[in-house]
CSV table of C-alpha atoms in Angstrom, one decimal:
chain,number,residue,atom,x,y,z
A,672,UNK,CA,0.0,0.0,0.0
A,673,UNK,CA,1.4,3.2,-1.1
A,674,UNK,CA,2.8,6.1,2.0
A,675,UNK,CA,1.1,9.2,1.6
A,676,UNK,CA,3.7,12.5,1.0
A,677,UNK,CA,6.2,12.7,3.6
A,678,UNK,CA,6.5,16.4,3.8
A,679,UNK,CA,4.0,19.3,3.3
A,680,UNK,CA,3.3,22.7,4.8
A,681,UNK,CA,0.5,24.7,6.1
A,682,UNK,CA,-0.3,28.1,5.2
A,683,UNK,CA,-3.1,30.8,6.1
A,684,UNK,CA,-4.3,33.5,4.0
A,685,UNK,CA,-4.2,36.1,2.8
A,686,UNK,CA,-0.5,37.0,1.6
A,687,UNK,CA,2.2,36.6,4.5
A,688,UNK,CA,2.0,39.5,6.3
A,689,UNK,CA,4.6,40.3,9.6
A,690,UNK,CA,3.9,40.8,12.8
A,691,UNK,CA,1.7,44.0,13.9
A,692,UNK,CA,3.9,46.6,15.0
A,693,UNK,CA,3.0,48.7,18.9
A,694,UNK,CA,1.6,51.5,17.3
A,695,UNK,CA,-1.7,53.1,16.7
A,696,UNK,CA,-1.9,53.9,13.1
A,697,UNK,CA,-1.1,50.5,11.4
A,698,UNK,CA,-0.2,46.5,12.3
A,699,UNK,CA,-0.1,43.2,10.6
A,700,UNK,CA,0.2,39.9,11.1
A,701,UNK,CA,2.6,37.3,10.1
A,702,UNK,CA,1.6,34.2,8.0
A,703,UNK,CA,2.9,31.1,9.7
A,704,UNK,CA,4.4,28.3,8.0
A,705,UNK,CA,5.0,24.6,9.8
A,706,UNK,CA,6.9,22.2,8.7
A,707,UNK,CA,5.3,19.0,9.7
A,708,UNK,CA,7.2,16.3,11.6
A,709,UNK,CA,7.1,13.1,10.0
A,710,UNK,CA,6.3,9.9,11.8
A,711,UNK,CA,6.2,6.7,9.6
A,712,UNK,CA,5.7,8.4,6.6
A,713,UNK,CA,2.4,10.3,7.2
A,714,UNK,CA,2.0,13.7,6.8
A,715,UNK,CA,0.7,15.5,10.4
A,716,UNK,CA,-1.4,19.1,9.0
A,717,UNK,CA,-0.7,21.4,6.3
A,718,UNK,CA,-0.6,21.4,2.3
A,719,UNK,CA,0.8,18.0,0.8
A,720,UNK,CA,2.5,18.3,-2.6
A,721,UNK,CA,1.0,15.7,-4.8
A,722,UNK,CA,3.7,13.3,-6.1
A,723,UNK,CA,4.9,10.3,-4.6
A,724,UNK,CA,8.5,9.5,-3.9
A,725,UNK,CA,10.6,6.7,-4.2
A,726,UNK,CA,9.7,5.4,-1.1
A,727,UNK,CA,6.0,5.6,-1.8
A,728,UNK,CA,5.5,9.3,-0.2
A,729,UNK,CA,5.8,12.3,-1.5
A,730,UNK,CA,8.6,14.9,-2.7
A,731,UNK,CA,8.3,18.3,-1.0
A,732,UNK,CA,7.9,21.4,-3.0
A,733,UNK,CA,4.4,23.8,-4.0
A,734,UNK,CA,-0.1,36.9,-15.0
A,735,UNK,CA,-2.6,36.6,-17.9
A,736,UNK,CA,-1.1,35.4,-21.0
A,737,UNK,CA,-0.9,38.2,-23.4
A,738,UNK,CA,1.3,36.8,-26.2
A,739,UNK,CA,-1.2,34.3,-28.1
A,740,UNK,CA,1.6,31.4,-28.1
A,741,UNK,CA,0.0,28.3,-29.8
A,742,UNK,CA,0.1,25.4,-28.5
A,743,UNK,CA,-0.9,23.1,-31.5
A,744,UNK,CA,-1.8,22.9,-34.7
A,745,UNK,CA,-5.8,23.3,-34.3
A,746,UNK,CA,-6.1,26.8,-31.4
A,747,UNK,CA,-9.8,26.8,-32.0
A,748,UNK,CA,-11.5,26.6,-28.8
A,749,UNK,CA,-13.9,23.3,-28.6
A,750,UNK,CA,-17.0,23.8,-27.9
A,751,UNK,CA,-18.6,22.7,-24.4
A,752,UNK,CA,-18.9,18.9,-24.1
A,753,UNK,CA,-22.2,18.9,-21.4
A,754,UNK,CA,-23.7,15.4,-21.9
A,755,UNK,CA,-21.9,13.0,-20.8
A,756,UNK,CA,-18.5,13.0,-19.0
A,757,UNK,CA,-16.9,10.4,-20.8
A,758,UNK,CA,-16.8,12.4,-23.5
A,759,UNK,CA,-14.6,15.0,-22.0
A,760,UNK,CA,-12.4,12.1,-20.6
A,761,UNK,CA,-12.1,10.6,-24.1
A,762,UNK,CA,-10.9,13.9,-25.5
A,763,UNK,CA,-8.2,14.9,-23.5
A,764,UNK,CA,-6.6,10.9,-22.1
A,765,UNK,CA,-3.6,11.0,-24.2
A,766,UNK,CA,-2.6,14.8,-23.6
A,767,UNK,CA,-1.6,13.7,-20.0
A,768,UNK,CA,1.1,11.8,-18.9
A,769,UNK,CA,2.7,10.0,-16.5
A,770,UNK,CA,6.3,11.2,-15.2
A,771,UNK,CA,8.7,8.6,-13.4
A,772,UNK,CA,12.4,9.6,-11.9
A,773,UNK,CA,15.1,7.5,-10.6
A,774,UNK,CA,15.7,4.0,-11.6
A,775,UNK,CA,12.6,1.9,-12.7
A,776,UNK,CA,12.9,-1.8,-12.2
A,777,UNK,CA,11.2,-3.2,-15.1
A,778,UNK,CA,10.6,-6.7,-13.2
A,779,UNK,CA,6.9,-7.7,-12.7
A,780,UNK,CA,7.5,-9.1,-9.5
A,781,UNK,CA,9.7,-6.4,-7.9
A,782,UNK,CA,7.5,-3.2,-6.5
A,783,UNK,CA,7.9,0.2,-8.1
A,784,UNK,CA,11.4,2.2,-6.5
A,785,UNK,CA,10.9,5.8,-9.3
A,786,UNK,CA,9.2,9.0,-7.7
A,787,UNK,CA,5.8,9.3,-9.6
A,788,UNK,CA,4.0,12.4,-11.0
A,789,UNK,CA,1.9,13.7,-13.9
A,790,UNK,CA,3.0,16.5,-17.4
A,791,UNK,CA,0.8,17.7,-19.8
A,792,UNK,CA,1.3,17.4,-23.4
A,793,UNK,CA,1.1,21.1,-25.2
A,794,UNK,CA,2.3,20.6,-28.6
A,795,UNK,CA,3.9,18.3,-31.4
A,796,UNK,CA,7.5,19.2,-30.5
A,797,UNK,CA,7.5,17.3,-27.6
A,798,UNK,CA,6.9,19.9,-24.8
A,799,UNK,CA,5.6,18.7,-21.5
A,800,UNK,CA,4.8,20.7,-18.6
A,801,UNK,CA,4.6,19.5,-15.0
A,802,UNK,CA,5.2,20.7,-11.4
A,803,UNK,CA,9.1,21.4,-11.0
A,804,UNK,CA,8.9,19.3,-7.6
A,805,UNK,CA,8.2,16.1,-9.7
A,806,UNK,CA,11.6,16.4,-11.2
A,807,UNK,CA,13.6,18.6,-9.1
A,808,UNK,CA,16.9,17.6,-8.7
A,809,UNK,CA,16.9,15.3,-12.2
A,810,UNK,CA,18.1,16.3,-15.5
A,811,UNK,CA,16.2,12.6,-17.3
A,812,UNK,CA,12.7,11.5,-16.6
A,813,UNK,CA,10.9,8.6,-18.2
A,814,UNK,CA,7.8,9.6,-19.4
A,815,UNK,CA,5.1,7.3,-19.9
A,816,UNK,CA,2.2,8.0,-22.4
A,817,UNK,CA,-1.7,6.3,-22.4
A,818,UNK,CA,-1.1,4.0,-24.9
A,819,UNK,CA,1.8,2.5,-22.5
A,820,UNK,CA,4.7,3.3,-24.6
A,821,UNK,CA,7.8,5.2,-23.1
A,822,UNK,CA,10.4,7.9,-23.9
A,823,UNK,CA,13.0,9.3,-21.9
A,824,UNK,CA,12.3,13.2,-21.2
A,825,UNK,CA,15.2,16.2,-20.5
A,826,UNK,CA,14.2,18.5,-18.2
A,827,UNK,CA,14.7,21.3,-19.6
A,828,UNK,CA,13.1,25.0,-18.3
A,829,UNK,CA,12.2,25.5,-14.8
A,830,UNK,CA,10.6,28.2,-12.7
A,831,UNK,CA,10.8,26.9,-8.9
A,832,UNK,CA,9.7,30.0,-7.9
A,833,UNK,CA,6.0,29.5,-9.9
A,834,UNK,CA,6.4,25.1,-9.0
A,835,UNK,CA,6.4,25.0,-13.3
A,836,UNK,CA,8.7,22.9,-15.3
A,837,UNK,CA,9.1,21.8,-19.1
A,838,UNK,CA,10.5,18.1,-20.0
A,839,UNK,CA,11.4,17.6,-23.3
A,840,UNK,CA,10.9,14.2,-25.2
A,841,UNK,CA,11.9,13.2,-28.8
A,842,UNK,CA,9.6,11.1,-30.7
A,843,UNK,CA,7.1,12.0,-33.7
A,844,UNK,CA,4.5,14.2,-33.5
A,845,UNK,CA,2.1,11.3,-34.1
A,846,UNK,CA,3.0,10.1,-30.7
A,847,UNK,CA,1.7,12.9,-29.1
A,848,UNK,CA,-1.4,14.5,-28.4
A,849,UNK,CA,-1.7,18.2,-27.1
A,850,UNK,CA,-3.5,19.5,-25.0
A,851,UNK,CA,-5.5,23.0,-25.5
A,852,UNK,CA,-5.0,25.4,-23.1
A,853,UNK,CA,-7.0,27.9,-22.0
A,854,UNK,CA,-7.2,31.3,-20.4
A,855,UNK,CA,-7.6,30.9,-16.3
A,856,UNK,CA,-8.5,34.5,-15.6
A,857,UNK,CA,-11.9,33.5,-17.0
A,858,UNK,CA,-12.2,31.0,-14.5
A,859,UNK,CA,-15.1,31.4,-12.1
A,860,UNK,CA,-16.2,29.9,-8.7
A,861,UNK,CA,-18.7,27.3,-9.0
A,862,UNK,CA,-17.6,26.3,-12.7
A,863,UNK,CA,-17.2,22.2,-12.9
A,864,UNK,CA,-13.9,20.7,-13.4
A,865,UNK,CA,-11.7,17.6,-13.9
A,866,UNK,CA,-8.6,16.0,-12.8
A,867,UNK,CA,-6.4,14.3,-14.8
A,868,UNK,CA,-2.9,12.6,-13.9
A,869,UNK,CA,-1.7,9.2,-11.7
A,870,UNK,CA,-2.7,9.6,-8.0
A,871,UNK,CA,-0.8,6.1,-6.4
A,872,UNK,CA,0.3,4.8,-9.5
A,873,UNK,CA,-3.2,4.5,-11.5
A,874,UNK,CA,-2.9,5.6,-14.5
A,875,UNK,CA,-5.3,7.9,-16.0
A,876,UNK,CA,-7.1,8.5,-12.7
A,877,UNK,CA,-10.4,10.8,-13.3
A,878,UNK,CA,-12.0,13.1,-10.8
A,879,UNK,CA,-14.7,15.8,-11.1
A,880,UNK,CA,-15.4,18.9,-9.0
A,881,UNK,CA,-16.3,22.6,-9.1
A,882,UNK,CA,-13.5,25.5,-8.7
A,883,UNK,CA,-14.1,26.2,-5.4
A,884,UNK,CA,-11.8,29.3,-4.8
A,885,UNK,CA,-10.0,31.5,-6.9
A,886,UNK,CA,-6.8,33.6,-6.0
A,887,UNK,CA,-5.3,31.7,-3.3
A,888,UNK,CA,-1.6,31.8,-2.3
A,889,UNK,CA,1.0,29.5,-1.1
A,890,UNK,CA,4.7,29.9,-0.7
A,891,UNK,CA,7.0,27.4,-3.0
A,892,UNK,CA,8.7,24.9,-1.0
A,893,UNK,CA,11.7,25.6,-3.2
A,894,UNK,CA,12.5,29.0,-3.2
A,895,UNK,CA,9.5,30.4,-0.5
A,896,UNK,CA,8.3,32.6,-3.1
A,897,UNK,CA,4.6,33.3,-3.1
A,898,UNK,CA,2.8,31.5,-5.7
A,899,UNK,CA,-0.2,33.8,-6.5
A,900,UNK,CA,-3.5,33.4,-8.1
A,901,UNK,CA,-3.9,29.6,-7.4
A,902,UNK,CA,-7.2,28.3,-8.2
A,903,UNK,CA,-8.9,25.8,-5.4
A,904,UNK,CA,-11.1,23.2,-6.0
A,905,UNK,CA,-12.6,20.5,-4.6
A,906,UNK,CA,-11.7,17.7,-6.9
A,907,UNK,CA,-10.0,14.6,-5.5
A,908,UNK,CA,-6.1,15.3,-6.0
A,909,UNK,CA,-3.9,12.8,-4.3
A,910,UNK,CA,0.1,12.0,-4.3
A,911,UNK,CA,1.3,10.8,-8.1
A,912,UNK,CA,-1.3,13.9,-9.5
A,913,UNK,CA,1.2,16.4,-9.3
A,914,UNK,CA,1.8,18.2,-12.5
A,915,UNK,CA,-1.3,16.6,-14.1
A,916,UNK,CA,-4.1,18.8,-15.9
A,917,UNK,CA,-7.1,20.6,-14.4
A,918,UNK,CA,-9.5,20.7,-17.3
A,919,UNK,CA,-12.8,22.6,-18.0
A,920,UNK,CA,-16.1,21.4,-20.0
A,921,UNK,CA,-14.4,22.6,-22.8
A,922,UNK,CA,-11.3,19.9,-22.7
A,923,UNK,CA,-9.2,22.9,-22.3
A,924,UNK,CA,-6.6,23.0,-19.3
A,925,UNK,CA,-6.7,25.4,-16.7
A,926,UNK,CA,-4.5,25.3,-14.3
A,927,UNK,CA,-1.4,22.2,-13.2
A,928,UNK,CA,-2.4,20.2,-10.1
A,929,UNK,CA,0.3,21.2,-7.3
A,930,UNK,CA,-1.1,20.7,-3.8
A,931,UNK,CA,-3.5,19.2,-1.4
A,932,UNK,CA,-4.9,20.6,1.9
A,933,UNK,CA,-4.2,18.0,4.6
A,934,UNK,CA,-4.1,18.9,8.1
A,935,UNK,CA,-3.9,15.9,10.1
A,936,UNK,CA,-2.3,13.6,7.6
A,937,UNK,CA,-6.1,11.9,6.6
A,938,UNK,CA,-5.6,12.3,2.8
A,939,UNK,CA,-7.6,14.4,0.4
A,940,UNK,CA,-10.0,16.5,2.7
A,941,UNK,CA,-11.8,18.4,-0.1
A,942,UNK,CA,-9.0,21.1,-1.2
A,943,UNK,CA,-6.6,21.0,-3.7
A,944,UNK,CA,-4.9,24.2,-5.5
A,945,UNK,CA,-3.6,24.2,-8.9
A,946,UNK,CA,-1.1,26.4,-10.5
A,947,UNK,CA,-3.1,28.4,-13.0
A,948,UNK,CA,-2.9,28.0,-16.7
A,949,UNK,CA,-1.4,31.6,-17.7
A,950,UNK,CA,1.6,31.6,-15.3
A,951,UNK,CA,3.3,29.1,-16.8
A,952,UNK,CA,1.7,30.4,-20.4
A,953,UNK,CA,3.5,33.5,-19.9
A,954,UNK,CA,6.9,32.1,-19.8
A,955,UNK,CA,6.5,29.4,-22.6
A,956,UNK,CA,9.1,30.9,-25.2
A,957,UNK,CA,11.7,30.8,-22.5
A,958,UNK,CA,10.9,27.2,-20.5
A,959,UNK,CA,10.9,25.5,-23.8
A,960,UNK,CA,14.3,27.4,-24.9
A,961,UNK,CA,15.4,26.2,-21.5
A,962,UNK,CA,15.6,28.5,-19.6
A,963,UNK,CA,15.4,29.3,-15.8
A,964,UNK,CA,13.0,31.6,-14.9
A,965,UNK,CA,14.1,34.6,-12.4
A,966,UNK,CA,11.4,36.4,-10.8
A,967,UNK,CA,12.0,40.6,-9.4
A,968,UNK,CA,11.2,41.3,-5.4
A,969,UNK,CA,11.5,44.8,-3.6
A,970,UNK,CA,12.2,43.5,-0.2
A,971,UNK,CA,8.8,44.7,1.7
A,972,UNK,CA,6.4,42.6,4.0
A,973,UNK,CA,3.1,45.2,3.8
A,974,UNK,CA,-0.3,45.1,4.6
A,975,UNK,CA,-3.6,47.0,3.3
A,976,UNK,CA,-4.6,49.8,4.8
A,977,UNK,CA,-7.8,49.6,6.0
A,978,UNK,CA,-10.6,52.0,5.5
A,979,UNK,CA,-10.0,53.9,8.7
A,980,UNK,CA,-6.5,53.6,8.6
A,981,UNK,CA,-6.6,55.5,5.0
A,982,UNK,CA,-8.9,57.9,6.4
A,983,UNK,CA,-6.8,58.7,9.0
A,984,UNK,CA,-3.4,59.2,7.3
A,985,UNK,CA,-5.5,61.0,4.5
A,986,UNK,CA,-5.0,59.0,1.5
A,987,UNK,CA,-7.4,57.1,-0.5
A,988,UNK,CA,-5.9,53.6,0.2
A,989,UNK,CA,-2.1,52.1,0.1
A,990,UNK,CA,0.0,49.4,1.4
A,991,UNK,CA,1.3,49.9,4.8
A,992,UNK,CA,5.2,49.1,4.8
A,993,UNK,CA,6.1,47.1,8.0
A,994,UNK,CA,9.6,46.1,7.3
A,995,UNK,CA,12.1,46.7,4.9
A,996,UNK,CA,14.7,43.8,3.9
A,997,UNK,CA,18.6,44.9,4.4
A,998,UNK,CA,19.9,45.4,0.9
A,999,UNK,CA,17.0,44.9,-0.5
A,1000,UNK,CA,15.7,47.0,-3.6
A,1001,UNK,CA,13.4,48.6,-1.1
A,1002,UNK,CA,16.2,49.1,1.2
A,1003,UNK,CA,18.1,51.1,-1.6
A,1004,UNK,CA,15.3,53.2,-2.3
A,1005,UNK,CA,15.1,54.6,1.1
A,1006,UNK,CA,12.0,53.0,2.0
A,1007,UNK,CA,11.1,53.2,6.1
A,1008,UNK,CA,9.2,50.3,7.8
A,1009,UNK,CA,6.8,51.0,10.8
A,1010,UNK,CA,8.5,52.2,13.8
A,1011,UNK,CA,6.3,53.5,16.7
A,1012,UNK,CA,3.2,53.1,14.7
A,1013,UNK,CA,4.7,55.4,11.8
A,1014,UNK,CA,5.6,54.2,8.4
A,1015,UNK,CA,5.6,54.9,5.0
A,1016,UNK,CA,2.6,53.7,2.9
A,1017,UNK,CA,3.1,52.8,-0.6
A,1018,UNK,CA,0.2,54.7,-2.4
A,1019,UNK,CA,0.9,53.9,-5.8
A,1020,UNK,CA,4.1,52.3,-8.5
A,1021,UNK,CA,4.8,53.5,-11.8
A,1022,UNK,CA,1.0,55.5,-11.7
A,1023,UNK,CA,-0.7,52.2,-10.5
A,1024,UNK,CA,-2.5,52.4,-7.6
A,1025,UNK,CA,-1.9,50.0,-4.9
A,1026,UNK,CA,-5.2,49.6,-3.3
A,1027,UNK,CA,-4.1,46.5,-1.7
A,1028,UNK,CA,-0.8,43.9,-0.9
A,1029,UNK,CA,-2.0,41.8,-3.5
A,1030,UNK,CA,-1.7,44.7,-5.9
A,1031,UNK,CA,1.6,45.7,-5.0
A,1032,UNK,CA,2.6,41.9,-5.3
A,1033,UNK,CA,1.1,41.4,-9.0
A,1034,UNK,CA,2.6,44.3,-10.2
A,1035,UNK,CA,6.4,43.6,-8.9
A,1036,UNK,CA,5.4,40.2,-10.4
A,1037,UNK,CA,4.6,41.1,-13.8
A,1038,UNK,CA,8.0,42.9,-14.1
A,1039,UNK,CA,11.4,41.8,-14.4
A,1040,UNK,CA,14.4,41.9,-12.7
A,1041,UNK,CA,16.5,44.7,-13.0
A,1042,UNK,CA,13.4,46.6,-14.1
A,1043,UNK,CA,13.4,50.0,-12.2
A,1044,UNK,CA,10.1,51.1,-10.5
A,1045,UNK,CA,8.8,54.7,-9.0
A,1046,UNK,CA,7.2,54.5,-5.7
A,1047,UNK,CA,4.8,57.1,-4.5
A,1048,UNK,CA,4.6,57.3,-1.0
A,1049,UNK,CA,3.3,58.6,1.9
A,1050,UNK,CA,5.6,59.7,4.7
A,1051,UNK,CA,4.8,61.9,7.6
A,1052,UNK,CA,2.1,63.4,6.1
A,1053,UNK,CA,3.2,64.0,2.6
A,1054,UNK,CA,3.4,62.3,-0.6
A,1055,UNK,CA,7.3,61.4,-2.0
A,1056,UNK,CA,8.4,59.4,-4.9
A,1057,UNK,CA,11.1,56.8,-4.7
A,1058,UNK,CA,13.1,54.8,-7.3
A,1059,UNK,CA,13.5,51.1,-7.0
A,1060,UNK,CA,15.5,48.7,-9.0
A,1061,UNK,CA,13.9,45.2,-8.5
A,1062,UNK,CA,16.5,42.5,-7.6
A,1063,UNK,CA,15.9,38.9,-8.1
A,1064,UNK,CA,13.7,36.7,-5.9
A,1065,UNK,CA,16.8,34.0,-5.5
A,1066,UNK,CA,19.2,36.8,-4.5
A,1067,UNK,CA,20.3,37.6,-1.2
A,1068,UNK,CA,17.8,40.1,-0.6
């Protein structure tokens, strides 16, 4: 009987925040992060990252598209398969994968040894995406497809920061059959989806659900970088679906399967998250030319003012700047954390107002490293502006 993941995390939301300063203006609070003990291979609370190791448990890890990239030959949406699920099934079985590492033991009488997760098919030159915890720390993968047959796959571009990597098989196009993806920003609470990938080692495993959240946020295990925008559902995602497809009526993908809520180690409790669809559709050019992918940070924990708060420091809204990070970007542009109950407030960057944390955090996202930024901020009761030049997520600050 297969171990359930070995390692996970537990998170609560909103975005991390710090602790609330003494002061009477402004405060926060920090988001906490456990790291689960581990006691015979069961996971004890938090968010389980669905793949399963060698041992039987699982590996620890866990931005709209604007460029049109195609991802096959035929981009025309389908229409809405609404009949009968096993038409939807039918449609999109080959696009998904399964994704072994470490040595498999061919024997039929010897038990499976390889880690186990899922990858997505997205076009005829033999792109895969999956979760970059499924093949962290491997450069060859065996990839297994639904007719049985197997190729060996190069990992190629990563992005830890985002949990997104690309694997790279050669054989001919008609070996393959791509997926369509679609456009997750339209995504909406409620709307029925399906699951896709290996859970335990069984192949072409099936589940249905509704999106039950949109916009969630969990820090990667690899790098602690905030992934944002996470889509939560309740469809049954279990170790071995990691890096498998979250589909809509329409057979088109949505979002990658990452992680599971679990906190007391029972399995599946009704939440899963998946990475959605346009993060990793934004970086496509540069996974498949296999790349790394750097993301920019300006060194802040913040929090949104509220109503009152804004009112009383007399601006319309901004993000309340409780500590600055030493050497950070932030930290060279003279930014000031709370002290005393006093801070500066970061009203708006580059002309976009920051009504709230998540703002700030999308829009440093959606830039690049090395890119500079102007801050406008409040400070002691006027409004300055402050130049930032964004410095990579991985660096030291």
């Amino acid at each position: 009987m297969a171990e359930e993941a070995d390692l996970d995390y537990r998170y609560q939301y909103p975005e991390p925040e710090p602790e609330r300063p003494k002061g009477p203006r402004f405060g926060a609070t920090f988001l906490t992060v456990i790291l689960s003990m581990i006691v015979g291979g069961a996971i004890v609370g938090g968010v389980t990252w669905a793949i399963e190791d060698d041992d039987g448990g699982g590996s620890a890890t866990t931005i709209t598209d604007n460029t049109g990239v195609p991802v096959s030959d035929d981009n025309e949406a389908p229409a809405a398969i609404t009949s009968d699920l096993t038409e939807l099934y039918e449609s999109v079985r080959d696009s998904v994968v399964r994704i072994t590492t470490g040595e498999v033991d061919s024997s039929p009488f010897s038990l499976p040894q390889e880690g186990l997760g899922s990858g997505i098919v997205i076009d005829g030159e033999g792109n895969i995406l999956t979760n970059f915890h499924v093949v962290r720390g491997f450069e060859e993968v065996t990839v297994t497809f639904a007719d049985g047959s197997t190729a060996t796959g190069d990992v190629v571009g990563t992005d830890p920061g985002n949990d997104v990597a690309m694997v790279k098989v050669s054989v001919g196009s008609d070996a393959l059959s791509p997926a369509k993806l679609g456009d997750s920003s339209a995504v909406r609470i409620g709307e029925t989806v399906a699951a896709l990938g290996n859970p335990f080692g069984l192949d072409g495993t099936f589940t249905t659900g509704v999106i039950s959240g949109t916009g969630r946020t969990l820090a990667s295990s690899s790098t602690g970088r905030p992934i944002r925008n996470l889509l939560q559902t309740d469809t049954a995602v279990n170790p071995g679906n990691s890096g498998g497809a979250l589909f809509n009526l329409r057979g088109e993908v949505i979002g990658i399967n990452t992680a599971i809520e679990n906190p007391n180690g029972s399995g599946f409790v009704g939440i899963a998250y998946a990475v959605p669809i346009n993060t990793p559709k934004r970086f496509l050019t540069e996974l498949t030319s296999g790349e790394t992918i750097d993301h920019p940070r300006l060194g802040i924990s913040g929090r949104t003012l509220s109503p009152a708060e804004a009112e009383e420091l007399d601006v319309p809204y901004g993000v309340a700047v409780i500590s600055v990070d030493p050497d950070s970007a932030a930290d060279d542009a003279g930014l000031r954390p709370s002290q005393n109950g006093d801070g500066d407030v970061i009203v708006e960057i580059d002309g976009q107002p920051m009504e709230t944390f998540e703002d700030l955090a999308d829009y440093i996202d959606s830039r690049s490293t090395g890119d500079d930024v102007t801050l406008k901020v409040h400070r002691d009761g006027e409004d300055i502006e402050l130049q930032a030049t964004l410095r990579s997520w991985d660096s030291s600050a």
